[in-house]
Coordinates of C-alpha atoms and ligand atoms in Angstrom, one line a residue:
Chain Q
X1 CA 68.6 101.0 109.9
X2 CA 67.0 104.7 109.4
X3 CA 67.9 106.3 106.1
X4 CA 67.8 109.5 106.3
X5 CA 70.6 110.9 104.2
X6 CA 71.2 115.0 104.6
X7 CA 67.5 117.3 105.2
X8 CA 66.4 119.5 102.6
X9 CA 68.3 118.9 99.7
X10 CA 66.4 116.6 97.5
X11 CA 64.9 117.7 94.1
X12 CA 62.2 116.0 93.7
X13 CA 58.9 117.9 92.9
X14 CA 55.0 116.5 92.8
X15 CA 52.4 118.6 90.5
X16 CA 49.7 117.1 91.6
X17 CA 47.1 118.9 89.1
X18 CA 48.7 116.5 86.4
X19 CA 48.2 113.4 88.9
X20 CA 46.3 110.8 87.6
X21 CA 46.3 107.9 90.4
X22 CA 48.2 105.6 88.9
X23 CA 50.5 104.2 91.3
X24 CA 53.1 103.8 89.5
X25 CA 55.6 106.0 91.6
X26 CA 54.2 104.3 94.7
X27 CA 55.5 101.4 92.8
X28 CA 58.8 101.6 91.8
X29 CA 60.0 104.4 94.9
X30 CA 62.3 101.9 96.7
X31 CA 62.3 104.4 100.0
X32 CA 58.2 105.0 100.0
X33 CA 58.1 108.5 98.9
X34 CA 54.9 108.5 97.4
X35 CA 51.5 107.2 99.1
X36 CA 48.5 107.7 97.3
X37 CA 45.6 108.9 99.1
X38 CA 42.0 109.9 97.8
X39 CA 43.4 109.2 93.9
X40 CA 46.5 111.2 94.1
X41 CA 50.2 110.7 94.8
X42 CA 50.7 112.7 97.9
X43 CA 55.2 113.1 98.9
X44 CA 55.8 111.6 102.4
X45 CA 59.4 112.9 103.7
X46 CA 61.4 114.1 100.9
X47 CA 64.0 113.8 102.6
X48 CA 64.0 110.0 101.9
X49 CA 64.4 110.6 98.2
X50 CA 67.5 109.4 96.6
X51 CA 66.8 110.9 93.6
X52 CA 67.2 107.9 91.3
X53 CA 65.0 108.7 89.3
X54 CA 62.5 105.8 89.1
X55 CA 59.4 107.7 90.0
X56 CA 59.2 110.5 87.0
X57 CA 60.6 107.7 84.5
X58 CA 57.5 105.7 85.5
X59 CA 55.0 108.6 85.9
X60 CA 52.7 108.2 82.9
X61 CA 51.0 111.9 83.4
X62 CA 54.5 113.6 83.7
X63 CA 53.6 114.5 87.0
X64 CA 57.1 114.3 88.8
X65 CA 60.3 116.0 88.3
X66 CA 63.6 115.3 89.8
X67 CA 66.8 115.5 89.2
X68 CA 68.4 112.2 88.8
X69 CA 72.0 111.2 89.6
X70 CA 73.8 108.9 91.5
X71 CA 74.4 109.9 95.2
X72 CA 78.5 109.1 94.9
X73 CA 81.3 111.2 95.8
X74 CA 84.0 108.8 93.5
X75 CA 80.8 109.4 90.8
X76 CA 81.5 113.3 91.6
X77 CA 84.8 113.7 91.3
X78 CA 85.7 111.8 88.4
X79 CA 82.9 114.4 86.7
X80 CA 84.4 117.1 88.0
X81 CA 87.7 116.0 86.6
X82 CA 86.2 115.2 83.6
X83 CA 84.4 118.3 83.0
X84 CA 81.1 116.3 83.0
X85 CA 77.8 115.4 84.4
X86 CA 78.9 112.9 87.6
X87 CA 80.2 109.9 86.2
X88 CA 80.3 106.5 88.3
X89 CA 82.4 104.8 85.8
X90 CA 81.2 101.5 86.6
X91 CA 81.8 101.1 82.8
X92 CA 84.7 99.7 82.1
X93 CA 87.2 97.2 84.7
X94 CA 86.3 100.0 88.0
X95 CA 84.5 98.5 90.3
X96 CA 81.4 101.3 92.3
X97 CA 78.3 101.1 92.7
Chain L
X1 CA 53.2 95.9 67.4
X2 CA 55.8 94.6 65.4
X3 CA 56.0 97.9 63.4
X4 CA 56.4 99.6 66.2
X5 CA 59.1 97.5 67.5
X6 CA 60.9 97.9 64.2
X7 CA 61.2 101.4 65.0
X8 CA 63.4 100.9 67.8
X9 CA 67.3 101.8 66.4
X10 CA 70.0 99.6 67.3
X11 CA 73.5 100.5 69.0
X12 CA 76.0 98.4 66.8
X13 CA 77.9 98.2 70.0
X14 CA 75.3 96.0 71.4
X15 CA 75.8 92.1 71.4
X16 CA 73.2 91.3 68.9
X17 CA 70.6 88.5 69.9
X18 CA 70.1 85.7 67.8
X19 CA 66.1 84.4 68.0
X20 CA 66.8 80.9 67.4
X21 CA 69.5 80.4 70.1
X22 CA 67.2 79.8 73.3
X23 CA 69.7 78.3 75.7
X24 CA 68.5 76.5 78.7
X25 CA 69.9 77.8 82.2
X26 CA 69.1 75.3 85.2
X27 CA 68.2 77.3 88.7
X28 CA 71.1 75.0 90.6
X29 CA 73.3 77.4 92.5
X30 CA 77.0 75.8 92.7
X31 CA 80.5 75.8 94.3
X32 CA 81.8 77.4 90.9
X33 CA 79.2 80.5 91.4
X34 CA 80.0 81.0 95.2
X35 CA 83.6 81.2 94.4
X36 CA 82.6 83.7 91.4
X37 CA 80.9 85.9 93.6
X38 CA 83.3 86.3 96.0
X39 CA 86.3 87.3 93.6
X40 CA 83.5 89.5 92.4
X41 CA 83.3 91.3 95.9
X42 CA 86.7 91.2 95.9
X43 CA 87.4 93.3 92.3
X44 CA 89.2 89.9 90.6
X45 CA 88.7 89.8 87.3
X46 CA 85.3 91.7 87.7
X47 CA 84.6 92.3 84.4
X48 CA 84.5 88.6 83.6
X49 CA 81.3 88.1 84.8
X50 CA 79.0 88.4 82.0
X51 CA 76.2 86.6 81.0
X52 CA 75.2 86.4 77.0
X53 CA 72.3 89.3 76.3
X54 CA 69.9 86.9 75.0
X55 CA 66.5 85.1 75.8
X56 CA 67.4 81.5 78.2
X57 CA 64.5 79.1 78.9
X58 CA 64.7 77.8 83.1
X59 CA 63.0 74.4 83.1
X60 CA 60.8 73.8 79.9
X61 CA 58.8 77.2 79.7
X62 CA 56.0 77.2 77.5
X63 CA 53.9 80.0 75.8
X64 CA 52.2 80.8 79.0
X65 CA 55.6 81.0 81.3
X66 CA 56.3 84.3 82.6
X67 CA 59.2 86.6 81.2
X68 CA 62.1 87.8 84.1
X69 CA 64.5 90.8 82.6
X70 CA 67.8 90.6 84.0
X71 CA 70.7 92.2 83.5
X72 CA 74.0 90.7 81.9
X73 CA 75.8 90.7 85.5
X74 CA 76.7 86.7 86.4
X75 CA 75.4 87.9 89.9
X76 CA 72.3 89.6 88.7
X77 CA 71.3 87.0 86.4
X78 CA 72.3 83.8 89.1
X79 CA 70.0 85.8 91.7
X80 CA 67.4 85.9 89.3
X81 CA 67.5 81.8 88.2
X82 CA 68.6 79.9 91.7
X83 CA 65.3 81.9 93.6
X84 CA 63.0 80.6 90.5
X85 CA 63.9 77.5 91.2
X86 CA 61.0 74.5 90.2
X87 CA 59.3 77.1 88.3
X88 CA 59.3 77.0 83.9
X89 CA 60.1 80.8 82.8
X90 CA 61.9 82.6 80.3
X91 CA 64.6 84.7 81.5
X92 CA 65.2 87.8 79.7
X93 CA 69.5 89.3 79.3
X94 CA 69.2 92.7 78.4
X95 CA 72.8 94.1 77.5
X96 CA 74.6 96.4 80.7
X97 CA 77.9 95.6 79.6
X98 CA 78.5 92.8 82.7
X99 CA 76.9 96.0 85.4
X100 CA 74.3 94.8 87.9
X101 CA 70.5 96.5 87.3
X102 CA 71.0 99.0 89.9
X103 CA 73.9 100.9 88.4
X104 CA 73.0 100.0 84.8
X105 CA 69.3 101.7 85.8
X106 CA 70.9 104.4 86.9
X107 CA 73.3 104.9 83.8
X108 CA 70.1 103.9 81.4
X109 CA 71.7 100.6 79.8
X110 CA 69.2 98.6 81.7
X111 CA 66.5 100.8 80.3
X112 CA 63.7 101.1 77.7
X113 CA 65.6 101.1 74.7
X114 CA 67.6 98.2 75.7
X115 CA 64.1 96.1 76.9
X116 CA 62.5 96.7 73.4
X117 CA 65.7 96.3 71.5
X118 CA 65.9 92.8 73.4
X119 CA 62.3 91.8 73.3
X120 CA 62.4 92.6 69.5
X121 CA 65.6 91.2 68.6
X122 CA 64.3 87.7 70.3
X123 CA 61.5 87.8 68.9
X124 CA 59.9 86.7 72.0
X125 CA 56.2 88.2 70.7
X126 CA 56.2 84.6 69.3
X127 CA 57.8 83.2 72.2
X128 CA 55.2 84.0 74.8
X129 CA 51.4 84.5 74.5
X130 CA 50.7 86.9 77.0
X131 CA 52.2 90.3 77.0
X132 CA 53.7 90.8 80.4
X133 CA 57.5 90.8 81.3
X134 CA 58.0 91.2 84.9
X135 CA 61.4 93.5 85.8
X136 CA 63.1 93.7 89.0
X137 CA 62.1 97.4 90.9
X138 CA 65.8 98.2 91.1
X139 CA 65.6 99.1 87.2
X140 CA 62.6 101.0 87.5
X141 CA 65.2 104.3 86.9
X142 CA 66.4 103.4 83.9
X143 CA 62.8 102.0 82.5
X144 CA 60.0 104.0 81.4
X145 CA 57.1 101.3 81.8
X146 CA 54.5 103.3 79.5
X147 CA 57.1 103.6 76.7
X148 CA 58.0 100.3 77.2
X149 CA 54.2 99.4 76.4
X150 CA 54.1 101.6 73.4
X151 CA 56.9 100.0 71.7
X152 CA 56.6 97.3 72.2
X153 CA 52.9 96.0 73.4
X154 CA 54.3 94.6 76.5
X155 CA 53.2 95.5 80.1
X156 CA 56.2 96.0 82.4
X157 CA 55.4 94.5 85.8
X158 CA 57.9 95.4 88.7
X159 CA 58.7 92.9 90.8
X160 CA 60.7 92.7 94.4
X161 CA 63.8 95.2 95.1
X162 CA 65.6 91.4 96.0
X163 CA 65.4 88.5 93.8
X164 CA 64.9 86.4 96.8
X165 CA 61.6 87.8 97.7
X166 CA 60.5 86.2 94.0
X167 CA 58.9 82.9 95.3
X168 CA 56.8 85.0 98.1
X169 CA 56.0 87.6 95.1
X170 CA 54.8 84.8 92.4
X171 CA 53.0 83.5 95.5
X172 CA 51.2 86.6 96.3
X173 CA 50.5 87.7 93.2
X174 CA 51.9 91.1 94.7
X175 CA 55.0 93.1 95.9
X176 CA 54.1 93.9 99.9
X177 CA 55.8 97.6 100.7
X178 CA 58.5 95.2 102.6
X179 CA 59.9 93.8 99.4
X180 CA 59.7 97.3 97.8
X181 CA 62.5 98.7 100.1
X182 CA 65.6 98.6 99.6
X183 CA 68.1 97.9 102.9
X184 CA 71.2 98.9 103.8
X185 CA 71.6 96.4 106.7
X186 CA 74.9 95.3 108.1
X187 CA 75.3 92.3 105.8
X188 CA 74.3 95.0 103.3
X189 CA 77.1 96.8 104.0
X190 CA 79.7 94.3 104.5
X191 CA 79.6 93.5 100.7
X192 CA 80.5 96.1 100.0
X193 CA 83.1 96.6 102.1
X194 CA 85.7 95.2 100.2
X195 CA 85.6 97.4 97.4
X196 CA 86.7 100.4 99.2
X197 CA 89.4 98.3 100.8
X198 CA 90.7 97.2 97.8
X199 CA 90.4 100.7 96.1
X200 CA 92.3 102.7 99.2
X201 CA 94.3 100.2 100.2
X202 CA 95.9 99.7 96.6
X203 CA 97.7 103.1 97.8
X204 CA 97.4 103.2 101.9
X205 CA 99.0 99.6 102.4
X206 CA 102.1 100.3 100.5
X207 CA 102.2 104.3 101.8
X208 CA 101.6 101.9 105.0
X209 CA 104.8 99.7 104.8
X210 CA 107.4 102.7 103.1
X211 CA 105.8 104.5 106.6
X212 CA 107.5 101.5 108.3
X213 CA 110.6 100.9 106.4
X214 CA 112.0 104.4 106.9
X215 CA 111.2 103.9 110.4
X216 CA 108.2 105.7 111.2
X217 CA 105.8 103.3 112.6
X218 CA 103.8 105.1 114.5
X219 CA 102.7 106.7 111.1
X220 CA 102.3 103.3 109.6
X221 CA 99.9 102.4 111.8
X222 CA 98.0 105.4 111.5
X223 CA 97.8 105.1 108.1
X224 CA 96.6 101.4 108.0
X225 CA 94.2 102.7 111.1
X226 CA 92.9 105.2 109.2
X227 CA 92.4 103.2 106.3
X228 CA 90.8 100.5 108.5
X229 CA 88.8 103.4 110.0
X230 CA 87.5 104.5 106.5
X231 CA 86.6 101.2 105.0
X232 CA 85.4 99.1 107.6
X233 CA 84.5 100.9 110.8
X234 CA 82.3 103.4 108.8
X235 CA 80.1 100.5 106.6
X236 CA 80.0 98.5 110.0
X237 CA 79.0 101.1 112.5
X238 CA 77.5 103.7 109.7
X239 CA 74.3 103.7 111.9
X240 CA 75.8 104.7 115.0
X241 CA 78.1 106.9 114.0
X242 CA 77.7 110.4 114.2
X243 CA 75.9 113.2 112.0
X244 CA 74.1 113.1 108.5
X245 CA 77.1 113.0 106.7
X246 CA 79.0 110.2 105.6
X247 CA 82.6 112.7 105.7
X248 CA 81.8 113.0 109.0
X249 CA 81.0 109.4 109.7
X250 CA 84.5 109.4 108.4
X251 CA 86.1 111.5 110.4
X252 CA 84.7 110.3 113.9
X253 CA 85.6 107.1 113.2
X254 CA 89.0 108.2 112.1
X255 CA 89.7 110.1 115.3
X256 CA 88.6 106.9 117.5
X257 CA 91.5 104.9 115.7
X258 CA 93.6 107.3 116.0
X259 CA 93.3 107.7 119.2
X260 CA 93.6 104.1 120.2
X261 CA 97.2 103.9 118.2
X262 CA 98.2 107.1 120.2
X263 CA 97.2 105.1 123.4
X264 CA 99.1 102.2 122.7
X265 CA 102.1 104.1 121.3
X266 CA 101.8 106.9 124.4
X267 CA 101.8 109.8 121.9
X268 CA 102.1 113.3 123.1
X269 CA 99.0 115.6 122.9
X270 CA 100.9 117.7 120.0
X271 CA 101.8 114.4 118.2
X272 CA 98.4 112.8 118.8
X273 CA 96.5 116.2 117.7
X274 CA 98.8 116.8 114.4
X275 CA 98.0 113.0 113.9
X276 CA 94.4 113.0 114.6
X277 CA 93.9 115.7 111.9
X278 CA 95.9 114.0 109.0
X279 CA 94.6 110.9 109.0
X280 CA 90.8 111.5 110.3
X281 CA 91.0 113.6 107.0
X282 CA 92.2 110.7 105.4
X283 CA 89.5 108.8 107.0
X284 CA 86.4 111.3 106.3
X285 CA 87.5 111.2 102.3
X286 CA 87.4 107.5 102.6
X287 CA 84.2 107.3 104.0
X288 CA 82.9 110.1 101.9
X289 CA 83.4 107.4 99.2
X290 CA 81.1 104.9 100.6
X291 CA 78.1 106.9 99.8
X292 CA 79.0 105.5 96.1
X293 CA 77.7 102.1 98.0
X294 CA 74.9 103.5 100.5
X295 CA 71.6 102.8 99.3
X296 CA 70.2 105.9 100.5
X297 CA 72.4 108.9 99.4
X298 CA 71.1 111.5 96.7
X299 CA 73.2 113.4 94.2
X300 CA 72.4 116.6 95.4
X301 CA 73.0 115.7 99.4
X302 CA 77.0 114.3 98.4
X303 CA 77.3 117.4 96.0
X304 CA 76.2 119.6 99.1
X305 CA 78.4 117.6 101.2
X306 CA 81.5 117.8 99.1
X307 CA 81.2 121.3 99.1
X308 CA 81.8 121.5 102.6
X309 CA 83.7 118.5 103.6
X310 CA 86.7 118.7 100.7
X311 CA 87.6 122.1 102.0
X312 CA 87.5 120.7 105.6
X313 CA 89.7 117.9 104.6
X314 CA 92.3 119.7 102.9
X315 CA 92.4 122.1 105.7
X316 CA 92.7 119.3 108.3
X317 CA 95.5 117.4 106.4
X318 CA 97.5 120.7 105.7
X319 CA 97.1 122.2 109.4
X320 CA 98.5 118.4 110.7
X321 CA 101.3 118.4 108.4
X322 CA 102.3 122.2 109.6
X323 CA 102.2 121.0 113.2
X324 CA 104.5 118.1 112.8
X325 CA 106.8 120.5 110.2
X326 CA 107.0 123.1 113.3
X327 CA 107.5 120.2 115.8
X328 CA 110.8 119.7 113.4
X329 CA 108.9 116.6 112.0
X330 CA 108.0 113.2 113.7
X331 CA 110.1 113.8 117.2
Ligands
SF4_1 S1 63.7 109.7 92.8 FE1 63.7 107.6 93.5 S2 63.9 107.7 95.7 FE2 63.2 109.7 95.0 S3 61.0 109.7 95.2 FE3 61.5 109.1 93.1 S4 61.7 106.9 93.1 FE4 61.7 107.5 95.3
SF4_2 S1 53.0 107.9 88.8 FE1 52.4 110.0 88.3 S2 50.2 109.8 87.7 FE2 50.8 107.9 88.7 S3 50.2 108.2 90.9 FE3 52.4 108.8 90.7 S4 52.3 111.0 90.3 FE4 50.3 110.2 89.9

């Protein structure tokens, strides 16, 4: 199916001065974000991103920025509740994710 | 190396590893674990399903086998050894507390710490004579690969987003950009069905029979429709459905059960319409929940949506009720 989750919201961000080639967020993406081209990472459709993360955790030159966080509205609320940062609580006995 | 790895602190609420205690796993896939991942799907005794942190030998690896990280999941770690089947390898158990990679990537317990604290506390430098421990992609969020190196001297290599692509990966020597994707297919989606079934339904089915018992079953069928609507009709038709937005998924598919209960019962318009509102509400918040189980959905696209679709829903439910309350309730 296409995956294309709501346009224009992802925060994901390339500096590609700092790029080194690598490949790495080629890599790990698991919605092919990245395609390098000519030695540098280049964004295909943002809009793909899912913002888990994977990419800058990988990126060796610190190239990427995004905000991670898991795209949940249970996740969400229970942070809201909580006062904190969204929360899956997949720790203990619940059962997301 | 090893000094480095010394310097990596440990979390005395981690399962410590003992070095000597190889155990050996065998890659046969049996009636006991089909029946384990089922309750799994299901919620039953979920939390059961942990496998030892620790370093397991699958056949007779020798210094030379390659190193799989896993995490402590029964389902994670029985993907991992049934599709290595024939092969000698040493499967590493990093501790996620019994969560699959995915979500433990995402919460950072499948992550760099963890790998080095496992890799040192196994001592499997002396284990293994290469230096390469291949990972599954899906913990690529919670793993920095280059710190990984630096602690510990070993190369992280991520493999295939599903374990079953493993036997074409070792084959190829390579990921293709198929197995780097993740799905969300219909089977996909299925799975995972039954968790928001179980989690609603814990509160819809017995809102569902009271409904029933006091006499208002038209309302108890809306309510089990809506819940049906929700959790089933919106992972199985979440393609076709309409609009971006998983609370309006909801919703549309709320409003088509609905309105087949108002057929069959021959609702009014007024009735149908204060009805339709309540419990396509109901519906959208239901399937507003199943972007927790999408593959696809960002933080900052179900924080936008929230905003937008709570408000909606509240309005929704409290403009039904008012209709039915000036209707002099449920004629
Ligand atoms: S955050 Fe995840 S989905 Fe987004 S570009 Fe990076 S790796 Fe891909
Ligand atoms: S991981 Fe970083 S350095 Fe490597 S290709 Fe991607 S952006 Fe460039």
């Amino acid at each position: 199916m296409k995956m294309e989750y709501l346009r224009g919201v992802s925060t994901l961000k390339l500096d590609a001065a700092k790029c080194i080639g690598c490949g790495m967020c080629a890599a790990v993406c698991p919605h092919a974000v990245f395609r390098i081209e000519g030695r540098k990472a280049a964004i295909t459709d943002a809009d793909l991103c899912m913002e888990c993360g994977a990419c800058a955790e990988n990126c060796p030159a610190q190239a990427i920025t995004v905000k991670k966080g898991v795209g949940c509205a249970q996740a969400v609320r229970m942070g809201f509740l909580k006062g904190t940062e969204p929360d899956c609580g997949c720790g203990d006995g619940s059962s997301c994710c | 190396m090893s000094e480095n790895a010394l310097k990596v602190t440990f979390s005395p609420k981690l399962t410590p590893v003992r070095p000597s205690a190889v155990e050996t796993v065998s890659s046969d896939y049996t009636r006991a674990d089909r029946l384990a991942v089922w309750k799994a799907r299901w919620g039953i005794n979920r939390m059961a399903y942990r496998v030892k942190p620790g370093l397991y030998a699958l056949g007779s690896p020798a210094a030379d086998s390659p190193v799989f990280a896993s995490a402590n999941y029964k389902l994670s770690f029985d993907a991992l050894r049934t599709n290595l089947n024939g092969l000698n390898a040493w499967l590493l158990v990093l501790d996620t507390k019994g969560i699959n990679v995915w979500c433990a990537a995402g919460k950072g317990t499948f992550g760099t710490l963890e790998l080095a604290r496992v890799i040192s506390e196994t001592g499997l430098e002396k284990k293994v004579s290469h230096r390469n421990i291949i990972l599954p992609q899906l913990g690529a969020p919670g793993v920095s690969a280059h710190k990984v190196k630096a602690r510990t001297g070993f190369s992280v290599v991520y493999g295939p987003v599903r374990a079953e692509d493993l036997p074409e990966y070792l084959r190829l020597g390579r990921a293709t950009p198929e197995m780097r994707r993740v799905r969300f297919d219909f089977s996909d989606r299925m799975i995972l069905a039954p968790v928001q079934l179980v989690n609603f339904g814990r509160y819809m089915l017995p809102a569902a029979a009271l409904l029933y018992l006091l006499g208002f079953r038209a309302d108890a069928a809306y309510t089990a429709g809506a819940l049906f609507a929700g959790g089933a009709l919106v992972p199985a038709l979440l393609p076709w459905l309409p609009g971006r937005s998983f609370a309006v998924k909801g919703a549309a598919a709320g409003l088509l059960v609905a309105a087949l209960i108002a057929l069959a019962r021959q609702q009014s318009a007024v009735q149908f319409a204060a009805r339709a509102l309540i419990y396509a509400s109901a519906a959208s918040f239901i399937g507003l929940d199943f972007t927790g189980a999408s593959t696809y959905t960002s933080l900052s696209g179900v924080k936008k949506e929230m905003r937008l679709a709570m408000p909606a829903q509240a309005l929704a439910l409290a403009t039904g009720l008012a209709m039915l309350a000036a209707k002099g309730f449920l004629l």
